[in-house]
Amino acid sequence: MFFKLAVRNVKRQFTNYLIYFMTVAFTVALLFAVNNVLYSDALLLLLNGESDLRTILTWMVALVGLVVAFVLSHATSFMLKLRRREFGTYLTLGMQRGDILRIFLFEALLICGAALGAGLVLSLFLYQGLLALVMRMTEAAYAFSGYSLQGLRITMVVVAGIFVMALLVSSGYLRKVSIHDLLHGEKKVEKAVRHPVCWACVMLAAVTVMAGCLVSLSGQIEALIRESRGSAGSLILVMGMFALALMLFHVALTKSVVFLLLRCRRFRIRGSRTFVLRQLSGSLSSNALMHGSLAFLLTFAVIWVNLSFIIKGGQAEMLERSYPYDATYCEDRFFEGREQENAIPLAECERRIEKYRAILKKIPYQLYTTGRRDLYEHTCWSKDVGYAGLVDLFMPAGDFNALIEPLGYEKVTLVDEYLIVSIDGRVGMTDFGSVTFAEAGKTYRFRGYTEEYPTFCQTYFFAVVPDEAAASMEKVLSFVAYDLEDGAYDGMALRKELTYPDVTGYGDRRETRQRSDFFLREYGRQLDNQTSAVIVAGALFVAAVFLLMALAILALKMLSDLMEDRRRYEVLFRLGADEREQGRALFGQTFFFFLLPFGSAMVMSIPTCMIGMRTVDALHMDGMAGSVPVIASVTASAMMGLYLMYYGAAYLVARRAVIR
Amino acid sequence: MREILRLTNVTKYYGRGSVVTKALDGISFGVREGEFAAIMGASGSGKSTLLNVIATIDRASSGDICIRGKHLSGMKEKELAAFRRDELGFIFQEYNLLDTLTIGENIMLPLNLKREALRKTEEELERVAAALGIKDQLGKFPWELSGGQRQRAACARALITAPALVLADEPTGALDSRNSRLLMETFAMMHEKLQATVLMVTHDPVVGSYAERVLFLKDGQIWSEVNRGGRTRKEMYQAILSATAALGGETDVF
């Protein structure tokens, strides 16, 4: 009998269940699609054994699954509240609470079952789309990929978990709610908020803390990039403070702005403004924490999506800085001073390279040393034990100019001077101004410091000196930069061909590692593509789920309060508010309720964009600076579009139910 | 005194096809300006339907309703809403005060919807709140007041626009006898001092006895009418009881 009743209820309540159904279906589709990607053979091949990325993705799915379970379980309880009068009537007719729970369980089973089916069907296409996106980003050819049984199993487990959690929350509510509250709604006692001006000050303080956190975050990121200084602990602390301030901001906002507007008699006297403000004050203050949490999730999604696209967008520029030439040979970049038994001779390496691409130009260059630490002694890490063996490194200006001129840089001319070249921001903090060094009877003074050039050597820094200064120094590292014929080739395969087993260590500590003396730009590009594909796909997935959850919880919360609203709008109607006035009131009430958490996230796009611009500046990605605001705008617009679509649907449902 | 309300042959049907219920069956009557009239009748006699039709909340199937010279039948929804706002005042059994608004905000709401100026709104609020003795309660929320005070606030809200007609649907239905008596005295005061025209639906003869004229409804038709004339309230009460007994006597079939 209960099952029959449940089926009838689901049919009758379909409009109310629509948003819940859509949310579960989309969530299932997203989860299954991502799980499929995660366990597909295509990704396995793509990641080339990079198990770290898969682990990150697995943890991300688990975290998202937890958030989804929590949010949807509350969404389910909103559905229950939406129909509390009906369940109250069942109780007055003599039904047990367990019976009602059973009916609700059957209904939830039917809805979740249908949503699971719809979600799985949707995900069949979504998965192929997601895979095509990942393949495109990694420049791999897209081919239809089969579906993973493991992915399906995990999705089913997550959905079952969501269902159980929803049931627990709903049964908790049903067990404690009184019949009176079910029939007449929980008595909401409206109270005038005391000291709204104080709350306004708290709100401003929260904004200040948030701004401080963002400034600190920006500074920490910059310090991390420029000086390799910073810790995960302080980043987490700042993010935690930011989250708390965001919550406090929402609580204070609901207790100040609305009440301050209510005090403004001229503002509230027009039309249904008093009504809207009072409706808002009730719904906002009772949902301030929920709003704060959603705002944090949405802000997180905005930041991550922006960051992932900045990483993706800046990839090409970073590649140019990390690999200025198509291939670079380094004789012994670790400066170990030992023979490499299995090393592939350079001629053989070149032959292997030519199998892939013709060598157009070779530029040999060297690094020399005096064996002293005239320059190192002044760096911040000169006293560190790990840097004890390091000595000054020098490159003759002739070699250096041969390297930089084909890249479009101006030739460097040095007369009794040296120029410090580095890619490590910490070196820039060293004051070399008064440091001189003597070589072959001549003294060389400091000409300047630069981070302008790309990475030519894997060293903290080196000094460019006139050729005659290097003539008497000991040669320690030999390089050859190769310019290859244009066109794509399999960098991974070439790298493999240039790799050999290298034995390191002594006695019992001897071990064999795979080593290559070449830095290949195409290999780096393919590797970057894989990483950025995972980051972008992951960010889009998390953002989509968080956005969906926020939209669902706001829409369902709004609809669950409709029972009370219907009665209030009926009074408005009787007092002479026409359909337009009622529509305006409902719009004001629902729009601000919906907009608030999203509004803060959208506002956060601005500091995110600013931090992004400072970050790319710190990374010397000048070409990327203009793209950061574009990325922020596109991300915000796309999210806003989705948000408005969902709000539109919820508003229309509410309007149909409330307005006469 | 001129007529504020005139109903001519008003009928109201519910349902379609073979299942049609005739809730109002050719009702015609009028209410004069400043009059306090009541409608009484058994459950299902059509009194609430009649009130809803006059209140423009429901539309009559046929016939004409004219309030202060305006015919409701040809009006569009938007015009009806403006008409409700400007010409009618409502007092409901369950007070229907908005629980989220203070008493003052509740009373001012019709003028806000009318977009009246702040000064006039506050003057009118002052006037009706003083007349109904709830000046001290304006900053409170409905849950902070007793049932009687709430109903007086509802009266104030009904009167603030100085409507042509105040419609009251079982106004004492949710009150105890003491508060019922106090409310009816308020109604009498509204009628005498503020010259409000009141049309009230009730099933309580005591409440009905405050009215100047009582119309008895039966099966959607006006069955009889009792006028106060020179009667005291007690005599009016007796007359209502007699009419009710006669009304019941005709209906009961043993």
PDB file of N, CA, C and O in Angstrom, chain A residues 486-512:
ATOM      1  N   ASP A 486      61.082  22.543 -37.564  1.00  0.00           N
ATOM      2  CA  ASP A 486      59.752  22.771 -36.975  1.00  0.00           C
ATOM      3  C   ASP A 486      58.830  21.569 -37.185  1.00  0.00           C
ATOM      4  O   ASP A 486      58.972  20.816 -38.139  1.00  0.00           O
ATOM      5  N   GLY A 487      57.855  21.451 -36.323  1.00  0.00           N
ATOM      6  CA  GLY A 487      56.847  20.376 -36.457  1.00  0.00           C
ATOM      7  C   GLY A 487      56.792  19.516 -35.220  1.00  0.00           C
ATOM      8  O   GLY A 487      57.772  19.406 -34.479  1.00  0.00           O
ATOM      9  N   ALA A 488      55.597  18.926 -35.001  1.00  0.00           N
ATOM     10  CA  ALA A 488      55.395  18.101 -33.800  1.00  0.00           C
ATOM     11  C   ALA A 488      56.013  16.722 -34.002  1.00  0.00           C
ATOM     12  O   ALA A 488      56.080  16.225 -35.118  1.00  0.00           O
ATOM     13  N   TYR A 489      56.491  16.162 -32.923  1.00  0.00           N
ATOM     14  CA  TYR A 489      57.004  14.773 -32.967  1.00  0.00           C
ATOM     15  C   TYR A 489      56.756  14.164 -31.590  1.00  0.00           C
ATOM     16  O   TYR A 489      56.339  14.861 -30.651  1.00  0.00           O
ATOM     17  N   ASP A 490      56.990  12.883 -31.482  1.00  0.00           N
ATOM     18  CA  ASP A 490      56.699  12.199 -30.221  1.00  0.00           C
ATOM     19  C   ASP A 490      57.851  12.423 -29.240  1.00  0.00           C
ATOM     20  O   ASP A 490      58.840  11.676 -29.245  1.00  0.00           O
ATOM     21  N   GLY A 491      57.728  13.429 -28.432  1.00  0.00           N
ATOM     22  CA  GLY A 491      58.770  13.787 -27.477  1.00  0.00           C
ATOM     23  C   GLY A 491      58.995  12.711 -26.437  1.00  0.00           C
ATOM     24  O   GLY A 491      60.123  12.475 -25.993  1.00  0.00           O
ATOM     25  N   MET A 492      57.919  12.048 -26.076  1.00  0.00           N
ATOM     26  CA  MET A 492      58.013  10.975 -25.067  1.00  0.00           C
ATOM     27  C   MET A 492      58.912   9.844 -25.587  1.00  0.00           C
ATOM     28  O   MET A 492      59.767   9.333 -24.874  1.00  0.00           O
ATOM     29  N   ALA A 493      58.676   9.494 -26.876  1.00  0.00           N
ATOM     30  CA  ALA A 493      59.440   8.387 -27.461  1.00  0.00           C
ATOM     31  C   ALA A 493      60.913   8.755 -27.594  1.00  0.00           C
ATOM     32  O   ALA A 493      61.793   7.944 -27.294  1.00  0.00           O
ATOM     33  N   LEU A 494      61.173  10.008 -28.017  1.00  0.00           N
ATOM     34  CA  LEU A 494      62.566  10.439 -28.183  1.00  0.00           C
ATOM     35  C   LEU A 494      63.276  10.449 -26.835  1.00  0.00           C
ATOM     36  O   LEU A 494      64.424   9.998 -26.708  1.00  0.00           O
ATOM     37  N   ARG A 495      62.568  10.935 -25.843  1.00  0.00           N
ATOM     38  CA  ARG A 495      63.141  10.981 -24.494  1.00  0.00           C
ATOM     39  C   ARG A 495      63.527   9.559 -24.044  1.00  0.00           C
ATOM     40  O   ARG A 495      64.580   9.349 -23.454  1.00  0.00           O
ATOM     41  N   LYS A 496      62.663   8.616 -24.378  1.00  0.00           N
ATOM     42  CA  LYS A 496      62.924   7.230 -24.003  1.00  0.00           C
ATOM     43  C   LYS A 496      64.194   6.720 -24.695  1.00  0.00           C
ATOM     44  O   LYS A 496      65.018   6.022 -24.104  1.00  0.00           O
ATOM     45  N   GLU A 497      64.333   7.121 -25.945  1.00  0.00           N
ATOM     46  CA  GLU A 497      65.511   6.671 -26.697  1.00  0.00           C
ATOM     47  C   GLU A 497      66.804   7.291 -26.164  1.00  0.00           C
ATOM     48  O   GLU A 497      67.878   6.746 -26.356  1.00  0.00           O
ATOM     49  N   LEU A 498      66.658   8.459 -25.539  1.00  0.00           N
ATOM     50  CA  LEU A 498      67.850   9.152 -25.031  1.00  0.00           C
ATOM     51  C   LEU A 498      68.112   8.853 -23.547  1.00  0.00           C
ATOM     52  O   LEU A 498      68.928   9.489 -22.913  1.00  0.00           O
ATOM     53  N   THR A 499      67.367   7.898 -23.025  1.00  0.00           N
ATOM     54  CA  THR A 499      67.503   7.562 -21.607  1.00  0.00           C
ATOM     55  C   THR A 499      68.352   6.304 -21.441  1.00  0.00           C
ATOM     56  O   THR A 499      68.249   5.376 -22.243  1.00  0.00           O
ATOM     57  N   TYR A 500      69.167   6.291 -20.431  1.00  0.00           N
ATOM     58  CA  TYR A 500      70.026   5.116 -20.181  1.00  0.00           C
ATOM     59  C   TYR A 500      70.080   4.829 -18.682  1.00  0.00           C
ATOM     60  O   TYR A 500      69.829   5.720 -17.860  1.00  0.00           O
ATOM     61  N   PRO A 501      70.416   3.582 -18.294  1.00  0.00           N
ATOM     62  CA  PRO A 501      70.494   3.270 -16.863  1.00  0.00           C
ATOM     63  C   PRO A 501      71.784   3.835 -16.277  1.00  0.00           C
ATOM     64  O   PRO A 501      72.855   3.588 -16.805  1.00  0.00           O
ATOM     65  N   ASP A 502      71.647   4.580 -15.217  1.00  0.00           N
ATOM     66  CA  ASP A 502      72.801   5.245 -14.612  1.00  0.00           C
ATOM     67  C   ASP A 502      72.986   4.702 -13.200  1.00  0.00           C
ATOM     68  O   ASP A 502      72.048   4.684 -12.395  1.00  0.00           O
ATOM     69  N   VAL A 503      74.192   4.260 -12.938  1.00  0.00           N
ATOM     70  CA  VAL A 503      74.457   3.701 -11.608  1.00  0.00           C
ATOM     71  C   VAL A 503      75.010   4.802 -10.720  1.00  0.00           C
ATOM     72  O   VAL A 503      75.972   5.467 -11.073  1.00  0.00           O
ATOM     73  N   THR A 504      74.365   4.993  -9.572  1.00  0.00           N
ATOM     74  CA  THR A 504      74.842   6.025  -8.641  1.00  0.00           C
ATOM     75  C   THR A 504      75.103   5.398  -7.277  1.00  0.00           C
ATOM     76  O   THR A 504      74.658   4.289  -6.997  1.00  0.00           O
ATOM     77  N   GLY A 505      75.794   6.111  -6.428  1.00  0.00           N
ATOM     78  CA  GLY A 505      76.065   5.645  -5.072  1.00  0.00           C
ATOM     79  C   GLY A 505      77.265   4.734  -5.022  1.00  0.00           C
ATOM     80  O   GLY A 505      77.865   4.398  -6.048  1.00  0.00           O
ATOM     81  N   TYR A 506      77.634   4.317  -3.793  1.00  0.00           N
ATOM     82  CA  TYR A 506      78.824   3.485  -3.577  1.00  0.00           C
ATOM     83  C   TYR A 506      78.465   2.283  -2.718  1.00  0.00           C
ATOM     84  O   TYR A 506      77.557   2.362  -1.879  1.00  0.00           O
ATOM     85  N   GLY A 507      79.178   1.192  -2.897  1.00  0.00           N
ATOM     86  CA  GLY A 507      79.015   0.011  -2.050  1.00  0.00           C
ATOM     87  C   GLY A 507      77.582  -0.487  -2.044  1.00  0.00           C
ATOM     88  O   GLY A 507      76.983  -0.732  -3.101  1.00  0.00           O
ATOM     89  N   ASP A 508      77.017  -0.625  -0.811  1.00  0.00           N
ATOM     90  CA  ASP A 508      75.658  -1.142  -0.676  1.00  0.00           C
ATOM     91  C   ASP A 508      74.613  -0.131  -1.157  1.00  0.00           C
ATOM     92  O   ASP A 508      73.465  -0.473  -1.373  1.00  0.00           O
ATOM     93  N   ARG A 509      75.019   1.106  -1.249  1.00  0.00           N
ATOM     94  CA  ARG A 509      74.047   2.144  -1.609  1.00  0.00           C
ATOM     95  C   ARG A 509      73.969   2.378  -3.118  1.00  0.00           C
ATOM     96  O   ARG A 509      73.414   3.359  -3.574  1.00  0.00           O
ATOM     97  N   ARG A 510      74.574   1.519  -3.860  1.00  0.00           N
ATOM     98  CA  ARG A 510      74.534   1.679  -5.314  1.00  0.00           C
ATOM     99  C   ARG A 510      73.131   1.407  -5.820  1.00  0.00           C
ATOM    100  O   ARG A 510      72.479   0.450  -5.398  1.00  0.00           O
ATOM    101  N   GLU A 511      72.671   2.241  -6.697  1.00  0.00           N
ATOM    102  CA  GLU A 511      71.345   2.006  -7.292  1.00  0.00           C
ATOM    103  C   GLU A 511      71.349   2.485  -8.736  1.00  0.00           C
ATOM    104  O   GLU A 511      72.161   3.338  -9.115  1.00  0.00           O
ATOM    105  N   THR A 512      70.444   1.891  -9.494  1.00  0.00           N
ATOM    106  CA  THR A 512      70.381   2.235 -10.916  1.00  0.00           C
ATOM    107  C   THR A 512      69.136   3.079 -11.169  1.00  0.00           C
ATOM    108  O   THR A 512      68.038   2.700 -10.769  1.00  0.00           O
TER     109      THR A 512
END
